[in-house]
Short mmCIF file of C-alpha atoms and ligand atoms in Angstrom, two decimals:
data_model
loop_
_atom_site.label_atom_id
_atom_site.label_comp_id
_atom_site.label_asym_id
_atom_site.label_seq_id
_atom_site.Cartn_x
_atom_site.Cartn_y
_atom_site.Cartn_z
CA MET A 1 21.67 -11.01 -0.09
CA ASN A 2 23.41 -10.14 -3.32
CA LEU A 3 21.11 -7.07 -4.35
CA GLN A 4 23.27 -6.87 -7.42
CA ALA A 5 22.32 -10.11 -8.42
CA LEU A 6 18.78 -9.23 -8.12
CA VAL A 7 18.40 -5.68 -9.93
CA ARG A 8 17.90 -5.68 -13.28
CA PRO A 9 21.59 -5.22 -14.99
CA ASN A 10 20.26 -1.67 -16.93
CA ILE A 11 19.32 -0.03 -13.77
CA TRP A 12 22.13 -1.19 -11.71
CA HIS A 13 24.09 0.86 -14.17
CA LEU A 14 21.75 3.42 -14.86
CA THR A 15 22.86 6.92 -14.93
CA PRO A 16 19.97 8.82 -13.29
CA TYR A 17 18.71 12.26 -14.63
CA SER A 18 20.00 14.97 -12.81
CA CYS A 19 17.34 17.77 -11.65
CA ALA A 20 18.14 21.29 -10.98
CA ARG A 21 17.08 21.48 -7.74
CA GLN A 22 18.95 18.38 -6.58
CA GLU A 23 22.03 19.62 -8.19
CA TYR A 24 21.91 23.27 -6.40
CA SER A 25 21.58 22.20 -2.37
CA SER A 26 23.37 24.20 -0.21
CA GLY A 27 20.27 26.54 0.78
CA HIS A 28 21.73 30.30 0.52
CA ALA A 29 20.66 31.50 -3.04
CA THR A 30 17.87 33.83 -3.70
CA VAL A 31 18.02 34.15 -7.24
CA PHE A 32 17.11 31.15 -8.96
CA LEU A 33 17.41 30.91 -12.75
CA ASP A 34 18.48 27.29 -13.03
CA ALA A 35 15.40 25.60 -13.95
CA ASN A 36 13.73 27.45 -16.49
CA GLU A 37 10.85 28.22 -14.09
CA SER A 38 8.52 31.33 -14.41
CA PRO A 39 9.54 33.80 -11.74
CA TYR A 40 5.76 34.43 -11.20
CA ASN A 41 3.11 32.51 -9.31
CA ALA A 42 4.88 31.71 -6.23
CA PRO A 43 5.05 29.35 -4.55
CA LEU A 44 3.83 27.30 -7.60
CA ASN A 45 6.11 28.42 -9.94
CA ARG A 46 8.87 26.28 -8.40
CA TYR A 47 9.43 22.57 -8.76
CA PRO A 48 9.25 20.84 -5.64
CA ASP A 49 12.01 19.15 -3.81
CA PRO A 50 12.65 16.08 -5.67
CA LEU A 51 13.87 13.53 -2.81
CA GLN A 52 10.78 15.36 -0.29
CA ARG A 53 13.66 16.42 2.27
CA GLU A 54 11.03 18.17 5.12
CA LEU A 55 8.44 15.66 4.36
CA LYS A 56 10.36 12.47 5.07
CA GLN A 57 12.05 14.10 8.58
CA ALA A 58 8.01 14.40 8.97
CA VAL A 59 7.56 10.71 8.23
CA GLU A 60 10.21 9.67 10.52
CA ARG A 61 9.29 11.52 13.22
CA ILE A 62 5.94 9.60 13.38
CA LYS A 63 7.28 6.43 11.24
CA GLY A 64 10.70 5.98 13.39
CA ILE A 65 12.44 5.34 9.85
CA PRO A 66 15.48 7.46 8.90
CA GLU A 67 14.99 9.39 5.60
CA ALA A 68 17.80 7.26 3.91
CA ASN A 69 15.33 4.22 4.14
CA THR A 70 12.42 6.10 3.14
CA PHE A 71 11.17 6.20 -0.60
CA LEU A 72 8.03 8.78 -0.86
CA GLY A 73 5.45 7.72 -4.25
CA ASN A 74 2.47 8.71 -5.89
CA GLY A 75 0.23 6.22 -3.70
CA SER A 76 2.00 3.24 -2.68
CA ASP A 77 0.66 2.05 -6.75
CA GLU A 78 4.16 3.82 -7.29
CA ALA A 79 6.33 1.91 -5.13
CA ILE A 80 4.69 -1.38 -6.21
CA ASP A 81 5.71 -0.57 -9.86
CA LEU A 82 8.72 0.80 -9.10
CA VAL A 83 10.01 -2.73 -7.17
CA LEU A 84 8.97 -4.67 -10.85
CA ARG A 85 10.78 -2.23 -12.73
CA VAL A 86 13.94 -2.06 -10.69
CA PHE A 87 14.15 -5.91 -9.85
CA CYS A 88 12.22 -7.59 -12.89
CA GLU A 89 13.40 -8.39 -16.19
CA PRO A 90 10.59 -8.19 -18.31
CA GLY A 91 9.68 -11.34 -20.46
CA VAL A 92 12.25 -13.05 -17.91
CA ASP A 93 11.81 -12.68 -14.34
CA ASN A 94 8.33 -13.60 -12.56
CA VAL A 95 7.26 -12.48 -8.93
CA THR A 96 4.48 -14.19 -6.65
CA ALA A 97 1.78 -13.45 -4.66
CA ILE A 98 -0.73 -14.77 -2.29
CA SER A 99 -4.18 -14.88 -3.75
CA PRO A 100 -6.40 -13.15 -2.94
CA THR A 101 -4.77 -10.16 -2.64
CA TYR A 102 -4.76 -6.37 -3.64
CA GLY A 103 -5.26 -6.34 -7.36
CA MET A 104 -2.19 -3.94 -8.32
CA TYR A 105 0.40 -6.04 -7.97
CA GLU A 106 -0.84 -8.30 -10.65
CA VAL A 107 -1.72 -5.39 -12.62
CA CYS A 108 1.59 -3.96 -12.35
CA ALA A 109 3.10 -7.09 -13.08
CA HIS A 110 1.62 -7.63 -16.60
CA ILE A 111 2.36 -4.21 -17.56
CA ASN A 112 5.95 -4.82 -16.94
CA ASN A 113 5.51 -8.23 -18.93
CA VAL A 114 6.34 -9.90 -15.86
CA ALA A 115 4.48 -13.29 -14.52
CA TYR A 116 2.55 -13.47 -11.63
CA ARG A 117 2.30 -16.28 -9.44
CA PRO A 118 -0.56 -16.29 -7.25
CA VAL A 119 -0.52 -18.92 -4.28
CA THR A 120 -3.80 -19.38 -3.08
CA LEU A 121 -3.95 -18.46 1.11
CA GLY A 122 -5.48 -21.89 3.35
CA ALA A 123 -8.09 -22.04 5.80
CA GLY A 124 -8.84 -18.90 7.10
CA PHE A 125 -7.09 -17.20 4.88
CA SER A 126 -3.78 -17.92 6.06
CA LEU A 127 -0.38 -17.96 4.39
CA GLU A 128 1.00 -21.24 3.99
CA ALA A 129 5.31 -20.15 3.36
CA GLU A 130 6.04 -23.80 2.12
CA ARG A 131 3.88 -23.45 -0.66
CA VAL A 132 4.54 -19.76 -1.59
CA LEU A 133 8.18 -21.10 -1.76
CA ALA A 134 7.42 -23.93 -3.71
CA ALA A 135 5.91 -21.67 -6.00
CA THR A 136 9.15 -19.73 -6.61
CA ASP A 137 12.15 -20.46 -9.07
CA ALA A 138 15.52 -19.34 -10.16
CA HIS A 139 13.64 -16.04 -12.16
CA THR A 140 11.15 -15.07 -9.30
CA LYS A 141 12.26 -11.66 -7.75
CA VAL A 142 9.91 -10.17 -5.81
CA ILE A 143 7.21 -12.29 -3.46
CA PHE A 144 4.11 -9.60 -2.66
CA LEU A 145 2.62 -9.91 0.76
CA CYS A 146 -0.04 -8.02 2.59
CA SER A 147 -1.44 -7.74 6.04
CA PRO A 148 -4.02 -7.26 6.89
CA ASN A 149 -5.06 -8.40 3.81
CA ASN A 150 -7.26 -6.86 1.26
CA PRO A 151 -9.94 -8.24 0.67
CA THR A 152 -9.76 -10.71 3.43
CA GLY A 153 -8.72 -8.68 6.51
CA ASN A 154 -6.86 -10.65 7.97
CA THR A 155 -3.34 -10.20 9.56
CA LEU A 156 -0.81 -12.81 8.33
CA ALA A 157 0.93 -15.16 10.73
CA ARG A 158 4.60 -14.12 11.83
CA GLU A 159 6.13 -17.13 11.88
CA GLU A 160 5.08 -17.73 8.42
CA VAL A 161 6.13 -14.17 7.17
CA ASP A 162 9.44 -14.60 9.07
CA LYS A 163 9.78 -18.14 7.00
CA LEU A 164 9.71 -16.45 3.97
CA LEU A 165 11.74 -13.65 5.22
CA GLU A 166 14.78 -16.17 5.76
CA ARG A 167 14.45 -18.27 3.10
CA PHE A 168 13.28 -16.55 -0.30
CA THR A 169 17.00 -15.39 -1.55
CA GLY A 170 14.66 -12.22 -3.21
CA ILE A 171 12.85 -9.45 -2.44
CA VAL A 172 9.90 -9.53 0.19
CA VAL A 173 7.23 -6.91 -0.48
CA MET A 174 5.43 -6.37 3.19
CA ASP A 175 2.37 -4.02 2.38
CA GLU A 176 0.63 -2.51 5.59
CA ALA A 177 -1.31 -0.07 3.94
CA TYR A 178 -4.39 -0.97 7.07
CA SER A 179 -1.15 -1.79 9.91
CA ASP A 180 -2.82 1.35 11.49
CA PHE A 181 -6.08 -0.41 11.99
CA SER A 182 -4.32 -3.56 13.85
CA ALA A 183 -3.05 -4.29 17.18
CA GLN A 184 -0.01 -6.66 15.51
CA ARG A 185 3.79 -4.87 15.81
CA PRO A 186 4.72 -3.42 12.39
CA TYR A 187 6.97 -4.88 10.09
CA ARG A 188 8.63 -1.64 9.32
CA LEU A 189 10.74 -2.11 12.87
CA ASP A 190 11.71 -5.28 11.92
CA LEU A 191 13.88 -3.36 8.63
CA THR A 192 17.18 -3.77 9.73
CA ALA A 193 16.85 -7.86 10.39
CA HIS A 194 15.67 -8.24 7.04
CA PRO A 195 17.74 -6.59 4.30
CA ASN A 196 15.50 -8.35 1.68
CA LEU A 197 12.15 -6.70 3.22
CA ILE A 198 10.67 -3.65 1.51
CA VAL A 199 7.46 -2.25 3.64
CA LEU A 200 4.19 -0.32 2.15
CA ASN A 201 2.55 2.33 3.75
CA THR A 202 -0.11 4.90 2.72
CA LEU A 203 -1.62 8.17 3.66
CA SER A 204 -4.77 7.35 1.84
CA LYS A 205 -6.25 4.98 4.86
CA ALA A 206 -5.98 6.02 8.42
CA TRP A 207 -4.02 9.43 7.25
CA ALA A 208 -7.78 10.06 5.76
CA SER A 209 -5.79 11.38 2.88
CA ALA A 210 -6.31 9.18 -0.62
CA ALA A 211 -6.60 12.29 -2.42
CA ILE A 212 -3.16 13.55 -2.07
CA ARG A 213 -1.80 10.75 -3.53
CA LEU A 214 1.22 10.03 -1.05
CA GLY A 215 2.38 6.53 -0.40
CA MET A 216 5.74 5.44 1.29
CA ALA A 217 8.13 2.80 0.94
CA PHE A 218 10.82 1.70 3.53
CA ALA A 219 13.57 -0.69 3.15
CA GLY A 220 17.35 -0.74 2.85
CA GLU A 221 19.68 2.43 2.09
CA GLU A 222 20.40 1.05 -1.51
CA ILE A 223 17.06 -0.40 -2.44
CA ILE A 224 15.93 3.06 -1.63
CA GLU A 225 18.20 4.39 -3.56
CA LEU A 226 17.66 2.37 -6.43
CA MET A 227 14.18 3.67 -6.72
CA ASN A 228 14.92 6.89 -6.34
CA ARG A 229 17.10 6.95 -9.63
CA VAL A 230 13.68 5.05 -11.46
CA LYS A 231 11.23 7.38 -10.16
CA TYR A 232 10.37 10.33 -11.99
CA PRO A 233 12.04 13.40 -11.00
CA TYR A 234 9.77 15.31 -9.19
CA ASN A 235 6.93 12.75 -8.22
CA ILE A 236 5.42 14.03 -5.59
CA SER A 237 3.64 17.50 -6.18
CA LEU A 238 4.19 20.39 -3.86
CA PRO A 239 0.60 20.81 -3.04
CA THR A 240 0.77 17.20 -1.74
CA GLN A 241 4.10 18.00 0.18
CA GLN A 242 2.27 20.41 2.04
CA GLU A 243 -1.02 18.71 2.56
CA ALA A 244 1.23 15.47 3.89
CA LEU A 245 2.70 17.37 6.40
CA ALA A 246 -0.03 19.17 7.21
CA ILE A 247 -1.93 15.59 8.09
CA LEU A 248 1.08 14.32 9.57
CA GLY A 249 0.97 17.60 12.07
CA ARG A 250 -2.25 16.28 13.60
CA GLU A 251 -1.63 12.73 14.58
CA ALA A 252 -3.93 13.02 17.66
CA GLN A 253 -6.95 14.05 15.54
CA VAL A 254 -6.15 10.84 13.08
CA LYS A 255 -5.75 8.54 16.51
CA GLU A 256 -9.25 9.82 17.25
CA TRP A 257 -10.46 8.80 13.72
CA VAL A 258 -9.02 5.72 14.00
CA GLN A 259 -10.71 5.03 17.39
CA SER A 260 -13.79 5.91 15.80
CA ILE A 261 -13.47 3.35 12.66
CA LEU A 262 -12.34 0.71 15.21
CA ALA A 263 -15.64 1.18 17.64
CA GLU A 264 -17.64 1.45 14.43
CA ARG A 265 -16.02 -1.65 12.97
CA THR A 266 -17.34 -3.57 16.12
CA ARG A 267 -21.28 -2.32 15.98
CA LEU A 268 -21.42 -2.94 12.25
CA MET A 269 -20.09 -6.31 12.40
CA ALA A 270 -22.04 -7.23 15.20
CA ALA A 271 -25.18 -6.07 13.30
CA PHE A 272 -24.22 -8.03 10.16
CA ALA A 273 -24.26 -11.06 11.74
CA ARG A 274 -27.39 -10.83 13.00
CA LEU A 275 -29.01 -9.97 9.05
CA PRO A 276 -30.92 -12.71 7.97
CA ILE A 277 -28.95 -12.47 4.40
CA CYS A 278 -25.73 -12.79 6.28
CA GLN A 279 -23.76 -16.36 6.31
CA GLU A 280 -20.50 -15.30 7.95
CA VAL A 281 -18.71 -12.43 8.68
CA PHE A 282 -14.57 -12.87 8.36
CA PRO A 283 -12.37 -11.44 10.97
CA THR A 284 -10.55 -8.35 10.46
CA GLU A 285 -7.66 -6.03 11.54
CA ALA A 286 -8.43 -3.45 8.74
CA ASN A 287 -11.00 -0.22 8.46
CA PHE A 288 -13.37 -2.89 6.43
CA PHE A 289 -14.41 -6.49 6.68
CA LEU A 290 -15.37 -9.31 4.53
CA THR A 291 -18.66 -11.16 4.46
CA ARG A 292 -20.38 -13.90 2.84
CA VAL A 293 -23.92 -13.47 2.14
CA ASP A 294 -26.58 -14.82 -0.14
CA GLY A 295 -26.64 -13.53 -3.22
CA ALA A 296 -24.24 -11.20 -2.99
CA THR A 297 -24.01 -9.32 -6.56
CA ARG A 298 -27.88 -9.19 -6.11
CA ILE A 299 -27.46 -7.38 -2.89
CA TYR A 300 -24.49 -5.20 -4.29
CA ARG A 301 -26.85 -4.15 -6.98
CA TYR A 302 -29.67 -3.47 -4.51
CA LEU A 303 -27.37 -1.18 -2.69
CA ILE A 304 -26.47 0.71 -5.60
CA ALA A 305 -30.03 1.28 -6.01
CA CYS A 306 -30.42 2.85 -2.84
CA GLY A 307 -27.22 4.37 -3.29
CA ILE A 308 -24.88 2.91 -1.10
CA VAL A 309 -21.60 1.68 -2.85
CA VAL A 310 -19.43 -1.73 -1.30
CA ARG A 311 -17.42 -3.90 -3.24
CA ASP A 312 -18.52 -7.15 -4.93
CA ARG A 313 -15.50 -9.66 -4.10
CA SER A 314 -18.02 -12.65 -5.31
CA ARG A 315 -15.76 -13.33 -8.21
CA VAL A 316 -12.60 -13.36 -6.45
CA GLU A 317 -11.00 -16.67 -5.42
CA LEU A 318 -12.32 -17.43 -2.07
CA CYS A 319 -14.24 -15.03 -2.23
CA GLY A 320 -17.66 -16.97 -3.77
CA ASN A 321 -20.66 -14.39 -2.42
CA ALA A 322 -18.50 -11.98 -0.36
CA LEU A 323 -19.39 -8.32 -0.37
CA ARG A 324 -16.42 -5.96 1.58
CA ILE A 325 -17.52 -3.31 3.30
CA THR A 326 -15.56 -0.47 4.21
CA ILE A 327 -16.41 1.29 7.42
CA GLY A 328 -17.94 4.53 7.10
CA THR A 329 -19.52 7.09 9.59
CA PRO A 330 -21.68 5.93 12.20
CA ARG A 331 -24.53 7.55 10.10
CA GLU A 332 -23.36 6.11 6.66
CA ASN A 333 -22.95 2.80 8.53
CA ASP A 334 -26.92 3.13 10.01
CA ALA A 335 -27.47 3.96 6.38
CA LEU A 336 -26.17 0.82 4.96
CA LEU A 337 -27.89 -1.33 7.50
CA ASP A 338 -31.32 0.44 7.24
CA ALA A 339 -31.06 -0.56 3.49
CA LEU A 340 -30.07 -4.23 4.15
CA LYS A 341 -33.05 -4.68 6.96
CA GLU A 342 -35.23 -3.69 3.84
CA TYR A 343 -33.91 -5.99 1.53
CA LYS A 344 -36.21 -8.57 0.32
CA ALA A 345 -34.69 -11.96 -0.70
N1 PMP B 1 -2.07 -1.45 -0.89
C1 PMP B 1 -3.48 -2.05 -0.61
C2 PMP B 1 -3.55 -3.22 0.37
C3 PMP B 1 -4.60 -1.44 -0.90
O1 PMP B 1 -5.79 -1.91 -0.31
C4 PMP B 1 -4.68 -0.18 -1.34
C5 PMP B 1 -5.76 0.62 -1.86
N2 PMP B 1 -7.01 0.18 -1.99
C6 PMP B 1 -3.28 0.59 -1.91
C7 PMP B 1 -1.95 -0.38 -1.53
C8 PMP B 1 -3.41 1.84 -2.64
O2 PMP B 1 -2.54 3.02 -1.74
P1 PMP B 1 -2.38 4.09 -2.57
O3 PMP B 1 -3.41 4.90 -2.06
O4 PMP B 1 -1.23 4.48 -1.28
O5 PMP B 1 -1.55 4.48 -3.92
#
């Protein structure tokens, strides 16, 4: 891979902002008069570590990816935006993605004035690598993939993903926000074999910490260095770094939560399949499932009136009359089932 040919020239030549805490890093100082901070209200008076070293070491213990291959962002949404800003020249370059998928790839592309080329998934929401490759041209810098995919829930076939990784000369982003709920081998373990791969993870799903906004991108060192150059200097707040360290220290608890969500997923999907309104429940490896029902939008509104919010995906490609249901606690799932049993078509 020729990285320089993929990166926007202004980013390749960028001299990044050098912040006070980055310039000083020997660790012996006790008097900090370098960053125009207040001396009061410790520890919130101090700027946080711009490269989040301690947190990245904790991430490495869980995910097995070295610090130099890890970018931490304000949610994975920040990483998605940075990939576009690093690689895509506005008004010139384009990106390709599967459809349907997570909506932020398209919104971020449009915010950056980068053309977005969605390629409709095949039967059973399957990835067809040849069709994705056919949608690319010399200005396609990035292909966005998501597995397990949102909103469909299925994983993408590894042979098809591998075809893209091997034959596409640009960057392949594999968003694995939901991989903790899946039995598939995560793509972050294949990073060394694929220099053009960027894998996204998040603490917002299985790690139960959407509020703190902590996303991860794993990639080759040079790509991570480019993302670090472009990000805001102190993009992860101290409270977020502290809460992230705390939840990463509770891995056993998180695994229990995941097991309980998976057990509830099996139960809720089986109960759904028996509801008279349900036409189809699609296979899933995420903490949600997609279901085709009779009159999705009417059911969605009925549930709102019952105080229950699900996601109406019926206007999304391939998702006519489909609702996306997140797995909740047993009580929440029962509330949903009880409401649907009372529903009159
Ligand atoms: N990727 C996917 C596939 C998602 O579904 C979501 C959130 N719904 C995100 C990324 C965003 O994650 P974060 O909270 O880390 O920004």
